[in-house]
PDB file of C-alpha atoms in Angstrom:
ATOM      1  CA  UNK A   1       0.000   0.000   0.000  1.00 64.00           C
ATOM      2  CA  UNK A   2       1.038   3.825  -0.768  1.00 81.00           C
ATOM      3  CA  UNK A   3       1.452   5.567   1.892  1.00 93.00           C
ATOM      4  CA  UNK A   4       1.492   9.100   2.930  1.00 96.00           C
ATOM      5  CA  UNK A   5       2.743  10.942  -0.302  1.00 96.00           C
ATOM      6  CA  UNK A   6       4.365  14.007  -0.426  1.00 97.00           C
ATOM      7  CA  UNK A   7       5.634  16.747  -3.166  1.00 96.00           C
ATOM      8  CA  UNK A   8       8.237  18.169  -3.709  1.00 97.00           C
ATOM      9  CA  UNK A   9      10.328  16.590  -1.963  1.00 96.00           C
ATOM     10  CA  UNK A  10      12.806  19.392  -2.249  1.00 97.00           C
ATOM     11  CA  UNK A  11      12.188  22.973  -2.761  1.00 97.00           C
ATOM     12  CA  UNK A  12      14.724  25.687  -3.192  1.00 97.00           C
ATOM     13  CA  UNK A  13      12.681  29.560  -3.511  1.00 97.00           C
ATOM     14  CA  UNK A  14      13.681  33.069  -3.245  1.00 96.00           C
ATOM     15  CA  UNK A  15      12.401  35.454  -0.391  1.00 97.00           C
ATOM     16  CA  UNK A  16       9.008  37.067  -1.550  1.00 96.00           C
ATOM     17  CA  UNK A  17       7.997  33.716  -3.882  1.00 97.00           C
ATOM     18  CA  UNK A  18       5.161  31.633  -3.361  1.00 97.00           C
ATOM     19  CA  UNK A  19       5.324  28.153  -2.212  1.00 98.00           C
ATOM     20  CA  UNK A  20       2.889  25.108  -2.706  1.00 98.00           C
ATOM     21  CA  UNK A  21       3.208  22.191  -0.459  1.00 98.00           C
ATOM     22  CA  UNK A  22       1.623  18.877  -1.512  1.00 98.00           C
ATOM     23  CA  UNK A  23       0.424  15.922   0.411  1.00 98.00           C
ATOM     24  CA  UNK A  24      -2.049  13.011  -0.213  1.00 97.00           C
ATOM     25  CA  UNK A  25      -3.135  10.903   2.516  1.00 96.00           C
ATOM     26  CA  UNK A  26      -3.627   6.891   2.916  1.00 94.00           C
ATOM     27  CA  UNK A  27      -6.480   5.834   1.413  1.00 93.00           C
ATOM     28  CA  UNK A  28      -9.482   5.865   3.998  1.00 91.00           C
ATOM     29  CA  UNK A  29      -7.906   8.282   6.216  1.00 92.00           C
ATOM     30  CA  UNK A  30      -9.900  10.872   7.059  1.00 91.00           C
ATOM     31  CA  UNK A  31      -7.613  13.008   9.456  1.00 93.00           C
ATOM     32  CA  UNK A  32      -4.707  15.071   7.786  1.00 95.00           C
ATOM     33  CA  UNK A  33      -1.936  16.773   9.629  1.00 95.00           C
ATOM     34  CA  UNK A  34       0.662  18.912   8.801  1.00 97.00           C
ATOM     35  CA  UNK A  35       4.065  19.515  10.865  1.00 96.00           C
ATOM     36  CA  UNK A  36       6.967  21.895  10.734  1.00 97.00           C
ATOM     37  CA  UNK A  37      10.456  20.768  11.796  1.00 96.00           C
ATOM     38  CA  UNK A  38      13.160  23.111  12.191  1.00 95.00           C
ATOM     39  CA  UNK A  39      16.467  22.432  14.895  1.00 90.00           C
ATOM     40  CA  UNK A  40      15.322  25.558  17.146  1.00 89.00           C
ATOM     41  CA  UNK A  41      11.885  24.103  17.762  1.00 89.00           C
ATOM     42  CA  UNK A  42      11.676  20.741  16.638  1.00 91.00           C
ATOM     43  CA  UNK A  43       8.357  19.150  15.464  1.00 93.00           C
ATOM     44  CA  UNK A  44       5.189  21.775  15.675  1.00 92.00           C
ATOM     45  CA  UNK A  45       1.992  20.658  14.067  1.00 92.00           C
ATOM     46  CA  UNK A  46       0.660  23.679  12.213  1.00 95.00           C
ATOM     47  CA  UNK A  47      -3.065  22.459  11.381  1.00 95.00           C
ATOM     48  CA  UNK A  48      -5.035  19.193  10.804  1.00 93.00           C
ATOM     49  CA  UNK A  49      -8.044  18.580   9.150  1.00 95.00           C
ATOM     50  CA  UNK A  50     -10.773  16.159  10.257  1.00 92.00           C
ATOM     51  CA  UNK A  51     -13.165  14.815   6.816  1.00 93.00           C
ATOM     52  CA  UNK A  52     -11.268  17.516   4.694  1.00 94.00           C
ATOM     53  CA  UNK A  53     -12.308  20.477   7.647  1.00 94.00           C
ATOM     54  CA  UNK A  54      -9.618  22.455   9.201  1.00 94.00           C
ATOM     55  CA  UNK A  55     -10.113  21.401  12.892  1.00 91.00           C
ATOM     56  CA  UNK A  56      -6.961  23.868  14.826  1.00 88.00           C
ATOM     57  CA  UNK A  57      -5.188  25.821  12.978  1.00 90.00           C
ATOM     58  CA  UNK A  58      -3.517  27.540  15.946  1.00 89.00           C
ATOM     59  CA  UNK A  59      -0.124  26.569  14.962  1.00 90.00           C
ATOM     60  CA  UNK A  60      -0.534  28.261  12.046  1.00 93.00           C
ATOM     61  CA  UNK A  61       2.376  30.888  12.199  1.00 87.00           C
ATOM     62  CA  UNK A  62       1.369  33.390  10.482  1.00 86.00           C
ATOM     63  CA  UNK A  63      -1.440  35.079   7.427  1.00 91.00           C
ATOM     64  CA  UNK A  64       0.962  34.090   5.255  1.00 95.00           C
ATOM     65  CA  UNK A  65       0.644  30.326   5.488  1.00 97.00           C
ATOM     66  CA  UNK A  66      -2.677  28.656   4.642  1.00 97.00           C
ATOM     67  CA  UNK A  67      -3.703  24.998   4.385  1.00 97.00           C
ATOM     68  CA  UNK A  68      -6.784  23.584   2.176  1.00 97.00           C
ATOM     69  CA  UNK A  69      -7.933  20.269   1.534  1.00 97.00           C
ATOM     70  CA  UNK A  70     -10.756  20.093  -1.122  1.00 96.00           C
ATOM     71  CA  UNK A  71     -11.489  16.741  -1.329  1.00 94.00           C
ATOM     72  CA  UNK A  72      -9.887  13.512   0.921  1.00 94.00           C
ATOM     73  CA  UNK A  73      -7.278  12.383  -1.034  1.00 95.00           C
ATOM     74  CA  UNK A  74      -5.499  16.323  -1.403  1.00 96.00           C
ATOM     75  CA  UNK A  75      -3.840  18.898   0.475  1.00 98.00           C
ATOM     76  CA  UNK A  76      -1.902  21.594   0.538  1.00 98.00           C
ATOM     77  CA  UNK A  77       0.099  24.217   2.145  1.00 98.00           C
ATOM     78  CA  UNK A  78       0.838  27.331   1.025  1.00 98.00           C
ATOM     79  CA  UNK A  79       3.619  30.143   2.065  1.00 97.00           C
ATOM     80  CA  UNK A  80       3.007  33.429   0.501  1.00 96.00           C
ATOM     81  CA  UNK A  81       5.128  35.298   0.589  1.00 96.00           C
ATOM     82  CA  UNK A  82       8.024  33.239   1.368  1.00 96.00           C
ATOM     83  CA  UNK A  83      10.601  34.174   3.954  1.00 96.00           C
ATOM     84  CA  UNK A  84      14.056  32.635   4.827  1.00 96.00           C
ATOM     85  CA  UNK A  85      13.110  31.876   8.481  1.00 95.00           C
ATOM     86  CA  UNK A  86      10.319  29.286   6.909  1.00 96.00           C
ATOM     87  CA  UNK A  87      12.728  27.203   6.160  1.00 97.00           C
ATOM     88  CA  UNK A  88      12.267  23.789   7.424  1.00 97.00           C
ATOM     89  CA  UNK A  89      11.375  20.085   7.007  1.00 97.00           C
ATOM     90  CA  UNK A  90       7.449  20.301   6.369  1.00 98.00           C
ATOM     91  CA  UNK A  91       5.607  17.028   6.522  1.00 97.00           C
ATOM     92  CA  UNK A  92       2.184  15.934   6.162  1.00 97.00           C
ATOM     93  CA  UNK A  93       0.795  12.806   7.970  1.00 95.00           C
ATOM     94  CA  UNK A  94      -2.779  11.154   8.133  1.00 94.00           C
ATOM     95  CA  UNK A  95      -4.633   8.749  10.515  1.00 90.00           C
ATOM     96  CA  UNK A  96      -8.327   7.227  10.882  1.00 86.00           C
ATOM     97  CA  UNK A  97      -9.878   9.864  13.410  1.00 77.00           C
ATOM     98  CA  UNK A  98     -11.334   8.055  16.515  1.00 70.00           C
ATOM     99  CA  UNK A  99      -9.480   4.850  18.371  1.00 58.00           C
ATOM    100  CA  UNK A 100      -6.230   4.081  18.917  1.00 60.00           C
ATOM    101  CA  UNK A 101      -4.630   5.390  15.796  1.00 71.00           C
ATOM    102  CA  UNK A 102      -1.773   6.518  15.413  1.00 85.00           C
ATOM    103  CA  UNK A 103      -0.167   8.879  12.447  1.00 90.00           C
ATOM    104  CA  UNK A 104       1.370   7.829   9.791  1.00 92.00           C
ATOM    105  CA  UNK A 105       3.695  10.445   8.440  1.00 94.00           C
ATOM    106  CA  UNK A 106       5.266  11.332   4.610  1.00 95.00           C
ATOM    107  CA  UNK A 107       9.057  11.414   3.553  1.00 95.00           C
ATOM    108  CA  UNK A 108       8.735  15.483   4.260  1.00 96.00           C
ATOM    109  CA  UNK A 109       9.351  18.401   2.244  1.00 97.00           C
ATOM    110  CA  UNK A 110      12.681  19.890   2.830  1.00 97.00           C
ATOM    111  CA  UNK A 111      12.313  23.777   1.748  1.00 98.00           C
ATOM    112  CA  UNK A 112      14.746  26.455   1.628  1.00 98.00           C
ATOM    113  CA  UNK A 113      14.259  29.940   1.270  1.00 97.00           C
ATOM    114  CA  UNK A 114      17.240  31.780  -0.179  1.00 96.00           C
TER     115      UNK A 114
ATOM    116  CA  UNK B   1      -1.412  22.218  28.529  1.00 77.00           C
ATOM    117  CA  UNK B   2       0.609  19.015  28.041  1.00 85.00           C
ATOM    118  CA  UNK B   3       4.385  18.623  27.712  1.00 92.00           C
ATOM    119  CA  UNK B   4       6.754  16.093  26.570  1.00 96.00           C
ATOM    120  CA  UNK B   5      10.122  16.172  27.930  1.00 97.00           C
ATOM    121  CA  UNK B   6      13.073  14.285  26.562  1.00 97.00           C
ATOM    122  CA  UNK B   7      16.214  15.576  29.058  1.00 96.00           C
ATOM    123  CA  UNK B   8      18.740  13.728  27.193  1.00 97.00           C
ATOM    124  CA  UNK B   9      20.081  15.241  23.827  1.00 96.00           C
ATOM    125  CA  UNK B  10      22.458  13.332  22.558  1.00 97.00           C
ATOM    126  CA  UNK B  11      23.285   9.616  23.531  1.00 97.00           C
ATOM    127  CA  UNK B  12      26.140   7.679  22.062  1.00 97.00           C
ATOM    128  CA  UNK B  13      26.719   4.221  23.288  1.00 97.00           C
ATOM    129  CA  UNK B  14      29.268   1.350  21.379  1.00 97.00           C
ATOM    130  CA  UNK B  15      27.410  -1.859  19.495  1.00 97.00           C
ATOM    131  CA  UNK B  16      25.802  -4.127  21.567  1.00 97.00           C
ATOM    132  CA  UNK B  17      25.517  -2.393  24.648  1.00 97.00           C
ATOM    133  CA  UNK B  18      22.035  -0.933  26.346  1.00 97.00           C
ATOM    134  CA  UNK B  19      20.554   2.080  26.013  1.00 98.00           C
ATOM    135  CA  UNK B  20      17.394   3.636  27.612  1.00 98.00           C
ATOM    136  CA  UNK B  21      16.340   7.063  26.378  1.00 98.00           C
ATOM    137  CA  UNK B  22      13.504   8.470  28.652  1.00 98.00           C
ATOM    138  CA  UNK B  23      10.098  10.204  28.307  1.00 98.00           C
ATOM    139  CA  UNK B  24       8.619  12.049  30.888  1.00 98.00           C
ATOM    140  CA  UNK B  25       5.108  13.818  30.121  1.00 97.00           C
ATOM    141  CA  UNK B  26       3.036  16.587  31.577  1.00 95.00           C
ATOM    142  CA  UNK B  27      -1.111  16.302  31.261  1.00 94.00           C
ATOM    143  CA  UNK B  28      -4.242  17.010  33.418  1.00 92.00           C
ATOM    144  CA  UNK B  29      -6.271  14.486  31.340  1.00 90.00           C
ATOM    145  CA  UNK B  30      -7.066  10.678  32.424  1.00 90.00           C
ATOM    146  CA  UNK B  31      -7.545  10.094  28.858  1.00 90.00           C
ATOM    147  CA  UNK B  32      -4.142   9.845  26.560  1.00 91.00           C
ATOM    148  CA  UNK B  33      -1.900   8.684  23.959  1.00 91.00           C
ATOM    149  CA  UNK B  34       1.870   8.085  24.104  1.00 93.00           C
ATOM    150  CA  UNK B  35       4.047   7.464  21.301  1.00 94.00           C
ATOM    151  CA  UNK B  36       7.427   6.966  19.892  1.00 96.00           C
ATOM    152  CA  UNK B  37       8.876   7.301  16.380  1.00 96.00           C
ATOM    153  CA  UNK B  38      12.244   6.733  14.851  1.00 97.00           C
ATOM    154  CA  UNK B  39      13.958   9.674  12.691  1.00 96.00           C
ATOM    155  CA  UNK B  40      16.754   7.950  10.950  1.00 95.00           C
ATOM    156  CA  UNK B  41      19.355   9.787   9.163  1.00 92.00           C
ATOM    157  CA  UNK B  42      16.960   9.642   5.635  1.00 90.00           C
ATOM    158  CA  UNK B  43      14.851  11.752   7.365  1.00 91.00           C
ATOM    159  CA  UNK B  44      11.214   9.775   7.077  1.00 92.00           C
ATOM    160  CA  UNK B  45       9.307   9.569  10.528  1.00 94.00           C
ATOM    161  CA  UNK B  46       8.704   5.766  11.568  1.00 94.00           C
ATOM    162  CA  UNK B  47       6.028   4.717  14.274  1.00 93.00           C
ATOM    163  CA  UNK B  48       7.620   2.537  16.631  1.00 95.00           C
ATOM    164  CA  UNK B  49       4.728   1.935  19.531  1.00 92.00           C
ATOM    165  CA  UNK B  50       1.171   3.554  21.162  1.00 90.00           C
ATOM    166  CA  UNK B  51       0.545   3.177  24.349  1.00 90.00           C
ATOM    167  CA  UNK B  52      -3.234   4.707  25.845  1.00 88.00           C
ATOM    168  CA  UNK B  53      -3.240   6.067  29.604  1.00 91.00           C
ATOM    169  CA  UNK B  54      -5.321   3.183  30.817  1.00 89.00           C
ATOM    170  CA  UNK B  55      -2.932  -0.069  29.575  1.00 86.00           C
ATOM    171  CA  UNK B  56       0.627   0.316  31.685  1.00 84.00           C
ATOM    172  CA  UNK B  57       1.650  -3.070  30.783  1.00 83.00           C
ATOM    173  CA  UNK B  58       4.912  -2.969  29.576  1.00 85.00           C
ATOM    174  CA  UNK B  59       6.109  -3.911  25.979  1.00 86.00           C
ATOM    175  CA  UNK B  60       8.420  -6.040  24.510  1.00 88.00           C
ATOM    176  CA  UNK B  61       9.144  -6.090  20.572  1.00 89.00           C
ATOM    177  CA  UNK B  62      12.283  -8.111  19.788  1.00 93.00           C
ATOM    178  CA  UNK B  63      15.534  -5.430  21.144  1.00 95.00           C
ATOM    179  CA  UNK B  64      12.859  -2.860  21.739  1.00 96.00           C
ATOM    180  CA  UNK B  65      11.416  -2.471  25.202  1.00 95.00           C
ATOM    181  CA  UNK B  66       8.715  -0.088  26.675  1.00 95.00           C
ATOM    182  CA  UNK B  67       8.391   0.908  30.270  1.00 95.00           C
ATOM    183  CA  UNK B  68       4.594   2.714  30.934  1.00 95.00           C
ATOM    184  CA  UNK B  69       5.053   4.051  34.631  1.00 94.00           C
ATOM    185  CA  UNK B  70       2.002   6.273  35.402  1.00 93.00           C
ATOM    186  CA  UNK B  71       2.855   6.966  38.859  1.00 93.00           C
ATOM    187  CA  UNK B  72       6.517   8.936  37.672  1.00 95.00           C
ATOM    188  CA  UNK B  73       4.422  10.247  34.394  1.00 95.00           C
ATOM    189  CA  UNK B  74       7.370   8.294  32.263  1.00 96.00           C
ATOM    190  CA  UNK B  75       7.288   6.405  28.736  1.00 96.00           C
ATOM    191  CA  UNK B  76      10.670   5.302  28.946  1.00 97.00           C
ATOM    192  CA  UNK B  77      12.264   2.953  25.805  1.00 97.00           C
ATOM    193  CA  UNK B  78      15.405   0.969  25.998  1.00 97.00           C
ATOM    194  CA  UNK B  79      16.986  -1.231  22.915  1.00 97.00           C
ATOM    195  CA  UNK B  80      18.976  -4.036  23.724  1.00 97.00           C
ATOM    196  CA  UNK B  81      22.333  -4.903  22.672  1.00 97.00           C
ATOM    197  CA  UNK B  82      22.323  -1.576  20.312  1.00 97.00           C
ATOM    198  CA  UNK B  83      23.309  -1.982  16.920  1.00 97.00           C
ATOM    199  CA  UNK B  84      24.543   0.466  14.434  1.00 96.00           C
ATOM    200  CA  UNK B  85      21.490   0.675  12.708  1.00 96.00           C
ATOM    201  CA  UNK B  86      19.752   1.719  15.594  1.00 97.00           C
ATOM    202  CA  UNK B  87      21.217   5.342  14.559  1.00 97.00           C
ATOM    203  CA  UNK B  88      18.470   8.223  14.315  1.00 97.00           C
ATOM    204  CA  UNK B  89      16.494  10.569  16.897  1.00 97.00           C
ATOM    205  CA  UNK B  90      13.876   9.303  19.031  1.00 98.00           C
ATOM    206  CA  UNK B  91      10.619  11.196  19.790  1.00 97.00           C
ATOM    207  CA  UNK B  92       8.275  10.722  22.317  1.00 97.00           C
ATOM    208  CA  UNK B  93       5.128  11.857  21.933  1.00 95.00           C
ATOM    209  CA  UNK B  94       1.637  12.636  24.110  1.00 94.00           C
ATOM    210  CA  UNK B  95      -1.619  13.178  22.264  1.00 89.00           C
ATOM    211  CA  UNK B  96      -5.095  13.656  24.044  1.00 84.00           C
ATOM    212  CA  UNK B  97      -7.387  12.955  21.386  1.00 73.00           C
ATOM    213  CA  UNK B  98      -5.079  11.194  19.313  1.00 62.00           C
ATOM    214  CA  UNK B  99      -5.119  14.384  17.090  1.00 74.00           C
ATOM    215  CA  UNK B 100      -3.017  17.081  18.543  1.00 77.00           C
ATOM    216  CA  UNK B 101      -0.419  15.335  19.010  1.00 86.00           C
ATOM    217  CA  UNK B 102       2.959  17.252  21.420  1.00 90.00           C
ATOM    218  CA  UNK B 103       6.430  15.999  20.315  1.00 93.00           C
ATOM    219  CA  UNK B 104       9.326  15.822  22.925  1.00 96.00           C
ATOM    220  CA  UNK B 105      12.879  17.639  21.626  1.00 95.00           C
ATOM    221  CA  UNK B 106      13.796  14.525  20.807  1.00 96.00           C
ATOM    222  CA  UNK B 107      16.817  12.266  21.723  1.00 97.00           C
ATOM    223  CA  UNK B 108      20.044  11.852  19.225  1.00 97.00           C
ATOM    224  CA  UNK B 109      21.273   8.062  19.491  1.00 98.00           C
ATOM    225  CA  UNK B 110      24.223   7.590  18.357  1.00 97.00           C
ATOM    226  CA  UNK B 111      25.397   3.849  18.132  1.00 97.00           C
ATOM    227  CA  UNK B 112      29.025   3.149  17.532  1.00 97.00           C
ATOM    228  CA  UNK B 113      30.552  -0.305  15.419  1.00 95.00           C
TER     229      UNK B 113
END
């Protein structure tokens, strides 16, 4: 089985540019999280989604990141504009919602803002 | 609020010898999750074990051991006889709903041949 997939898997942007973050959960999944991990604060979940709605977005650092998932098998997360200090391991993971469940996570997204 | 603390950085033990990283966790709730995964040098995030708040029996999966000690608040995991391989950083982990789910720092093994 496919699991969590995630593109790019490398991203290399200037300050100012937009970026698109891509994930697409296991199959039957129906909760959808995404994490940032930098070295100064390790592994912060930013949002998840519950049946493709955005249940806490609290970790959500600032306007200029926003997350969307129109239908259950699609996500992203977007960084407009861009800024050096976003640079970081992004990664996406998914679980069944409810139970004992844990989260299965994606290879990441390693971005780098020049 | 709950808290995941992982007081040891770095580790770096020689093959074959044991290591025990520790978990200690902060939460108000009865109800929880605990969790560790395995970041190996490649980077990907691998589940290793889920424990809930109300089964403290400990775990055994072949070198991999799991002590579940409510009364200290600890989720401590040891390998046995370390092996090279066993190379990455370990996170503990504490989720309430199985959702929201608080990573630790993090521990950096280090496993010499």
């Amino acid at each position: 089985d496919a699991g969590v997939i995630q593109s790019p898997r490398h991203e290399v942007t200037e300050m100012g540019q937009e970026v698109t973050l891509r994930c697409k959960p296991i199959s039957g999944h129906n909760s959808l999280f995404w994490y940032r991990q930098t070295m100064m604060r390790g592994l912060e979940l930013l949002i998840y989604f519950n049946n493709n709605v955005p249940i806490d977005d609290s970790g959500m650092p600032e306007d200029r990141f926003s997350a969307k998932m129109p239908n259950a098998s699609f996500s992203t997360l977007k960084i407009q504009p861009s800024e050096p200090r976003d640079s970081a391991v992004y990664f996406c993971a998914s679980n069944l919602a409810g139970g004992d469940n844990e989260q299965f996570f994606g290879p990441g997204t390693r971005l780098t803002v020049l | 609020a709950q808290k995941v603390t992982q007081a040891q950085t770095e580790i770096s033990v020689v093959e074959k010898e044991d290591v025990t990283l520790d978990c200690v966790y902060e939460t108000r709730d009865t109800t929880y999750y605990l969790f560790w995964y395995k970041q190996p040098p490649s980077g990907e995030l691998v589940f290793l074990i889920r424990r809930n708040s109300f089964d403290e029996q400990n775990e055994i999966s072949g070198r991999y051991s799991w002590n579940f000690q409510k009364s200290t608040s600890s989720f401590n995991f040891t390998i046995t006889a370390s092996q090279v391989v066993d190379s990455a950083v370990y996170f503990c982990a504490l989720s309430l709903n199985n959702n929201d789910m608080r990573f630790g720092a993090g521990t950096r093994l280090t496993v010499k041949p």
